Each structure stands twice: as C-alpha cells, then as structure tokens.
Coordinates of C-alpha atoms in Angstrom, one line a residue:
M5 CA 0.0 0.0 0.0
A6 CA 2.6 2.5 1.1
R7 CA 4.7 4.0 -1.7
N8 CA 8.3 4.8 -0.7
P9 CA 8.4 8.7 -0.8
A10 CA 12.2 8.9 -1.2
S11 CA 11.7 10.2 -4.8
Q12 CA 8.6 12.2 -4.1
W13 CA 9.9 15.2 -2.0
N14 CA 8.5 18.6 -2.6
P15 CA 11.3 21.2 -2.0
V16 CA 9.0 24.0 -0.9
D17 CA 7.1 21.7 1.6
Y18 CA 10.4 20.2 2.8
A19 CA 11.9 23.6 3.4
A20 CA 8.8 24.8 5.3
N21 CA 8.3 21.7 7.5
A22 CA 11.7 20.0 7.6
G23 CA 14.3 22.8 7.8
F24 CA 15.5 21.2 11.0
V25 CA 16.9 18.2 9.1
P26 CA 19.9 20.0 7.5
A27 CA 20.2 22.3 10.6
L28 CA 20.7 19.3 12.9
G29 CA 23.1 17.7 10.4
A30 CA 25.9 20.3 11.1
P31 CA 27.6 18.0 13.7
V32 CA 27.8 15.3 11.1
V33 CA 29.6 17.7 8.7
D34 CA 32.0 18.4 11.6
L35 CA 32.5 14.7 12.1
L36 CA 33.3 14.3 8.4
A37 CA 35.8 17.2 8.7
P38 CA 35.9 17.8 4.9
R39 CA 39.3 19.0 3.6
P40 CA 40.1 21.3 0.7
G41 CA 40.5 19.5 -2.6
E42 CA 39.2 16.1 -1.6
R43 CA 36.4 14.6 -3.6
I44 CA 33.2 13.8 -1.6
L45 CA 30.0 12.0 -2.5
D46 CA 26.9 13.4 -0.8
L47 CA 24.5 10.5 -0.8
G48 CA 20.9 11.7 -0.5
C49 CA 21.9 15.4 -0.9
G50 CA 18.3 16.7 -1.0
D51 CA 18.1 20.4 -1.8
G52 CA 21.8 20.8 -1.2
A53 CA 21.7 22.7 2.2
L54 CA 24.5 20.5 3.6
T55 CA 26.2 20.0 0.3
E56 CA 26.9 23.7 0.3
K57 CA 28.7 23.4 3.6
L58 CA 31.0 20.7 2.2
V59 CA 31.7 22.9 -0.8
A60 CA 32.4 25.9 1.5
A61 CA 35.1 23.8 3.2
G62 CA 36.9 23.5 -0.1
A63 CA 35.9 20.0 -1.0
V64 CA 34.9 19.0 -4.6
V65 CA 31.4 17.6 -4.0
H66 CA 29.1 15.5 -6.2
G67 CA 25.6 15.1 -4.7
V68 CA 23.0 12.4 -5.7
D69 CA 19.4 12.1 -4.7
A70 CA 16.4 10.0 -5.9
S71 CA 14.2 13.1 -6.1
A72 CA 14.3 15.0 -9.3
D73 CA 12.6 18.0 -7.7
M74 CA 15.1 18.1 -4.8
V75 CA 18.0 17.8 -7.3
A76 CA 16.6 20.7 -9.3
A77 CA 16.5 22.8 -6.1
A78 CA 20.1 21.9 -5.4
K79 CA 21.2 22.8 -8.9
R80 CA 19.6 26.2 -8.3
R81 CA 22.2 26.6 -5.6
G82 CA 24.9 26.1 -8.2
L83 CA 25.9 22.6 -7.0
D84 CA 27.1 19.6 -8.9
V85 CA 24.3 17.1 -8.3
A86 CA 22.4 14.4 -10.2
V87 CA 19.4 12.2 -9.9
A88 CA 20.5 8.7 -8.9
D89 CA 19.3 5.7 -6.9
G90 CA 21.5 5.2 -3.8
Q91 CA 20.9 1.5 -4.1
A92 CA 22.5 1.4 -7.5
L93 CA 25.5 3.7 -7.4
A94 CA 27.7 3.4 -10.5
F95 CA 31.0 5.0 -9.2
D96 CA 34.3 3.1 -9.0
A97 CA 37.0 4.4 -6.6
A98 CA 36.0 8.0 -7.4
F99 CA 35.8 9.6 -4.0
D100 CA 38.0 10.3 -1.0
A101 CA 35.0 10.3 1.3
A102 CA 31.2 9.8 1.3
F103 CA 28.7 11.6 3.4
S104 CA 25.0 11.1 4.1
N105 CA 22.5 12.8 6.3
A106 CA 18.9 11.7 7.0
A107 CA 18.7 9.7 3.8
L108 CA 19.8 6.1 4.2
H109 CA 16.6 5.1 6.1
W110 CA 14.7 5.7 2.8
M111 CA 16.8 3.2 0.9
L112 CA 15.3 -0.2 1.6
N113 CA 18.1 -2.4 0.2
P114 CA 20.9 -1.4 2.6
A115 CA 23.3 -4.1 1.4
A116 CA 23.2 -2.6 -2.1
V117 CA 23.8 0.9 -0.6
A118 CA 26.8 -0.4 1.4
A119 CA 28.3 -2.2 -1.6
G120 CA 27.8 0.9 -3.8
V121 CA 29.4 3.3 -1.4
F122 CA 32.3 0.8 -0.9
R123 CA 32.9 0.7 -4.6
A124 CA 32.6 4.5 -4.9
L125 CA 35.4 5.1 -2.4
K126 CA 39.1 5.1 -3.0
P127 CA 41.1 2.8 -0.7
G128 CA 41.3 4.4 2.7
G129 CA 38.2 6.5 2.0
R130 CA 35.8 7.3 4.8
F131 CA 32.1 7.1 5.0
V132 CA 30.4 9.4 7.6
G133 CA 26.7 10.1 8.2
E134 CA 23.6 9.9 10.2
M135 CA 20.2 8.3 9.7
G136 CA 17.1 7.2 11.6
G137 CA 17.9 4.5 14.1
A138 CA 16.0 1.8 16.0
G139 CA 12.9 3.4 17.6
N140 CA 13.0 6.5 15.5
V141 CA 9.7 8.5 15.5
A142 CA 8.0 5.4 17.0
T143 CA 5.2 7.5 18.6
L144 CA 4.6 9.5 15.4
R145 CA 4.6 6.3 13.3
Q146 CA 2.1 4.6 15.6
G147 CA -0.2 7.6 15.6
V148 CA -0.7 7.6 11.8
R149 CA -1.0 3.8 11.6
D150 CA -3.7 3.7 14.3
E151 CA -5.7 6.5 12.5
L152 CA -5.5 4.7 9.2
V153 CA -6.6 1.4 10.7
A154 CA -9.5 3.2 12.5
R155 CA -10.7 4.6 9.2
G156 CA -10.5 1.3 7.4
Y157 CA -7.5 2.0 5.2
P158 CA -5.0 -0.8 4.5
V159 CA -1.7 -0.4 6.4
P160 CA 1.5 -2.3 5.6
A161 CA 2.9 -4.7 8.1
E162 CA 6.1 -2.7 8.3
D163 CA 6.8 1.0 7.6
P164 CA 8.7 1.7 4.3
Q165 CA 11.8 2.9 6.1
W166 CA 14.9 1.2 7.6
Y167 CA 15.6 2.2 11.1
P168 CA 18.3 -0.3 12.2
T169 CA 19.9 -1.2 15.5
V170 CA 23.6 -0.5 15.8
E171 CA 24.2 -4.2 15.5
A172 CA 22.2 -4.6 12.3
F173 CA 23.8 -1.6 10.7
T174 CA 27.3 -2.6 11.6
A175 CA 26.8 -6.2 10.3
I176 CA 25.7 -5.0 6.8
Y177 CA 28.6 -2.5 6.4
A178 CA 31.1 -5.0 7.7
A179 CA 29.9 -7.5 5.2
A180 CA 30.4 -4.9 2.5
G181 CA 34.1 -4.7 3.4
F182 CA 34.2 -1.6 5.6
A183 CA 36.6 -1.5 8.6
D184 CA 36.9 0.7 11.7
I185 CA 33.1 0.9 11.9
E186 CA 31.7 3.0 14.8
A187 CA 28.0 3.5 15.1
W188 CA 25.9 4.8 18.0
L189 CA 22.3 5.9 18.7
I190 CA 21.4 9.4 19.8
E191 CA 18.1 10.3 21.4
R192 CA 17.2 13.7 20.0
P193 CA 13.8 15.1 20.8
T194 CA 13.3 17.5 17.8
P195 CA 11.0 20.5 17.7
L196 CA 8.3 20.5 15.0
P197 CA 7.6 24.1 14.3
H198 CA 4.3 23.4 12.5
G199 CA 3.1 20.5 14.6
A200 CA 2.6 16.8 13.9
A201 CA 0.1 17.2 11.0
A202 CA 2.6 19.1 8.9
W203 CA 5.2 16.4 9.7
Y204 CA 2.9 13.7 8.5
T205 CA 2.2 15.5 5.3
T206 CA 5.9 15.9 4.6
F207 CA 7.4 12.6 5.9
R208 CA 4.6 10.1 5.5
A209 CA 3.6 10.8 2.0
G210 CA 3.6 7.0 1.3
F211 CA 0.8 6.5 3.8
L212 CA -1.2 9.6 2.7
D213 CA -0.8 9.6 -1.1
S214 CA -3.9 9.4 -3.3
A215 CA -3.3 5.7 -4.0
S216 CA -4.0 5.0 -0.4
V217 CA -6.0 7.9 1.0
P218 CA -8.3 10.1 -1.2
D219 CA -6.9 13.6 -1.6
A220 CA -10.0 15.1 0.1
E221 CA -9.3 13.0 3.2
Q222 CA -5.5 13.5 3.6
A223 CA -5.7 16.6 5.7
A224 CA -8.3 15.1 8.0
V225 CA -6.2 12.0 8.5
A226 CA -3.1 14.0 9.3
A227 CA -5.0 16.2 11.8
A228 CA -6.6 13.2 13.5
A229 CA -3.2 11.4 13.8
E230 CA -1.8 14.6 15.3
A231 CA -4.6 14.5 17.9
R232 CA -3.7 10.9 18.8
V233 CA 0.0 11.8 19.5
A234 CA -0.6 15.1 21.2
P235 CA -0.6 13.7 24.8
A236 CA 2.9 12.4 24.2
L237 CA 4.5 15.0 21.9
R238 CA 2.8 18.3 22.6
R239 CA 4.4 20.2 25.5
P240 CA 2.3 22.2 28.0
D241 CA 3.3 25.5 26.3
G242 CA 2.0 24.2 22.9
R243 CA 5.3 23.3 21.4
W244 CA 5.6 20.0 19.5
V245 CA 8.6 17.7 19.9
A246 CA 9.2 14.6 17.7
D247 CA 10.6 11.5 19.2
Y248 CA 13.7 11.3 16.9
I249 CA 16.4 8.7 17.5
R250 CA 19.4 9.0 15.2
L251 CA 22.1 6.5 14.2
R252 CA 25.4 8.3 13.6
F253 CA 28.4 6.5 12.1
T254 CA 31.9 6.6 10.8
M255 CA 33.9 3.9 8.9
R256 CA 36.7 3.4 6.3
K257 CA 37.4 1.4 3.2
P258 CA 40.6 -0.5 3.9
L259 CA 43.8 0.4 2.1

C-alpha cells in the first residue's frame, strides 16, 4: 500500500516543515571534517543545504538524490548534483569520502547501498553520516498507523523505512568490506515548528498519497493522527517535539 516517498519530495514543503533536518546535520559535517580539494560523494543530498557546507570547506562535492525535484533545487544553488538511486551507485574508486544525512533510512536495500558506497570510495576513503535509528519516531509512526486502521485504510505490516539497530547496521557494512566501523544511537527530541500534522504531510507521503487515502481525506487523517499523538508529543506550552532517534556512524574502506 505505502509507496516509498524517497523520490517524491516537494522542495517547498520540505523547506517549510523539515528545515531542522539539515540544521541538525551540522555536527555530522563536523565529524566528516571535509578537507580542501578532496572529492566527496553526498548521498541523498536533498536540496543541497549541507552539500553547500561541504563545498564551502573547499571540497569537490558531487551530490546524488532520488528526487528530481530536490536535485533541481540543489542545482539552483549552483551545486554539482544528479538524480541517482543510492541503491544502484555506479561509481568506481572515485571519491576520498562519502557523506549522508537523513537519507539512508529511505533506501530499503541497505546491502546494495553499502556495496555501492564501498565501490565508490578510494582505498582508505571514509564514510560518515547519520540516519534514523531503531525506535525513531515510534510515537509518530504509531499515531498515523492507528488512525488509518480506525478509518479502514490498508496499512503495511512494516513501515517503508529502515531504522536499524547498531548491530544490524554494523553487520551490513562490515559484510560490504568496511573497517573501523563506529555507530551509535542518539536520542534527539526534535522541535516540530508546525506540529505533527505538517510532519505527517511531509514525511509520511507514502501513507497519505492518493493511491491510499483520497486527496480530500488526507488533511483530516493528518489532523486526527496529530490529535492521537498530542498527549505524548505536545508540550504544555503548545510546542511540538518529535521522538527522533538517530544512528550516527563513521567507517573506512581498507587500504
């Protein structure tokens, strides 16, 4: 039922309701520590907000994303980006480093992603990034699932995202050949400036698209799901905070 929305992002909607994603990715850029002149692959570059930071550090950056609309937005920033499936990367020892923020959990064949990044890196190249980890947005996810079930809409057995444990993540990347893998979970309650309904519209398009929920019902479903999660996620002062859990990682391709 749910269509993976990784290639369906709306840049305007994303900027309005998800500006916190690149803003909170700044520590991951610092962890990567891009150096002048090195070639970096930005996997899942989105609209290029963090790609710009890598370029500003002096790196030569090529960004890829599954969303043509987001790639177009990144090109308007003057960035070197292209539409590509992160599960079918075609690079061969082309990059000194790879970077990814808030993108890998949309790629449902993680072994293919790991193999592609491994091939893309030069020997000794590093891969640094962050993604949703085990338990990520569990309350938000349950709220929309419960509302859809209550209204009689079909709901998939599993959500169309990959939120791994540290152990599962490490095993896949070790099998791909990476070494010196470090991964850890970070609990990060994250403000939602426009509430949970706007979050659902942006991040759960696969549940609320017209193939599943009629266009005329989507806003009502999002509002009702917001009401379900309000006791857990709305603060007494009216602020909304999402139950984000991130998996941050570093690793290297052996020499």
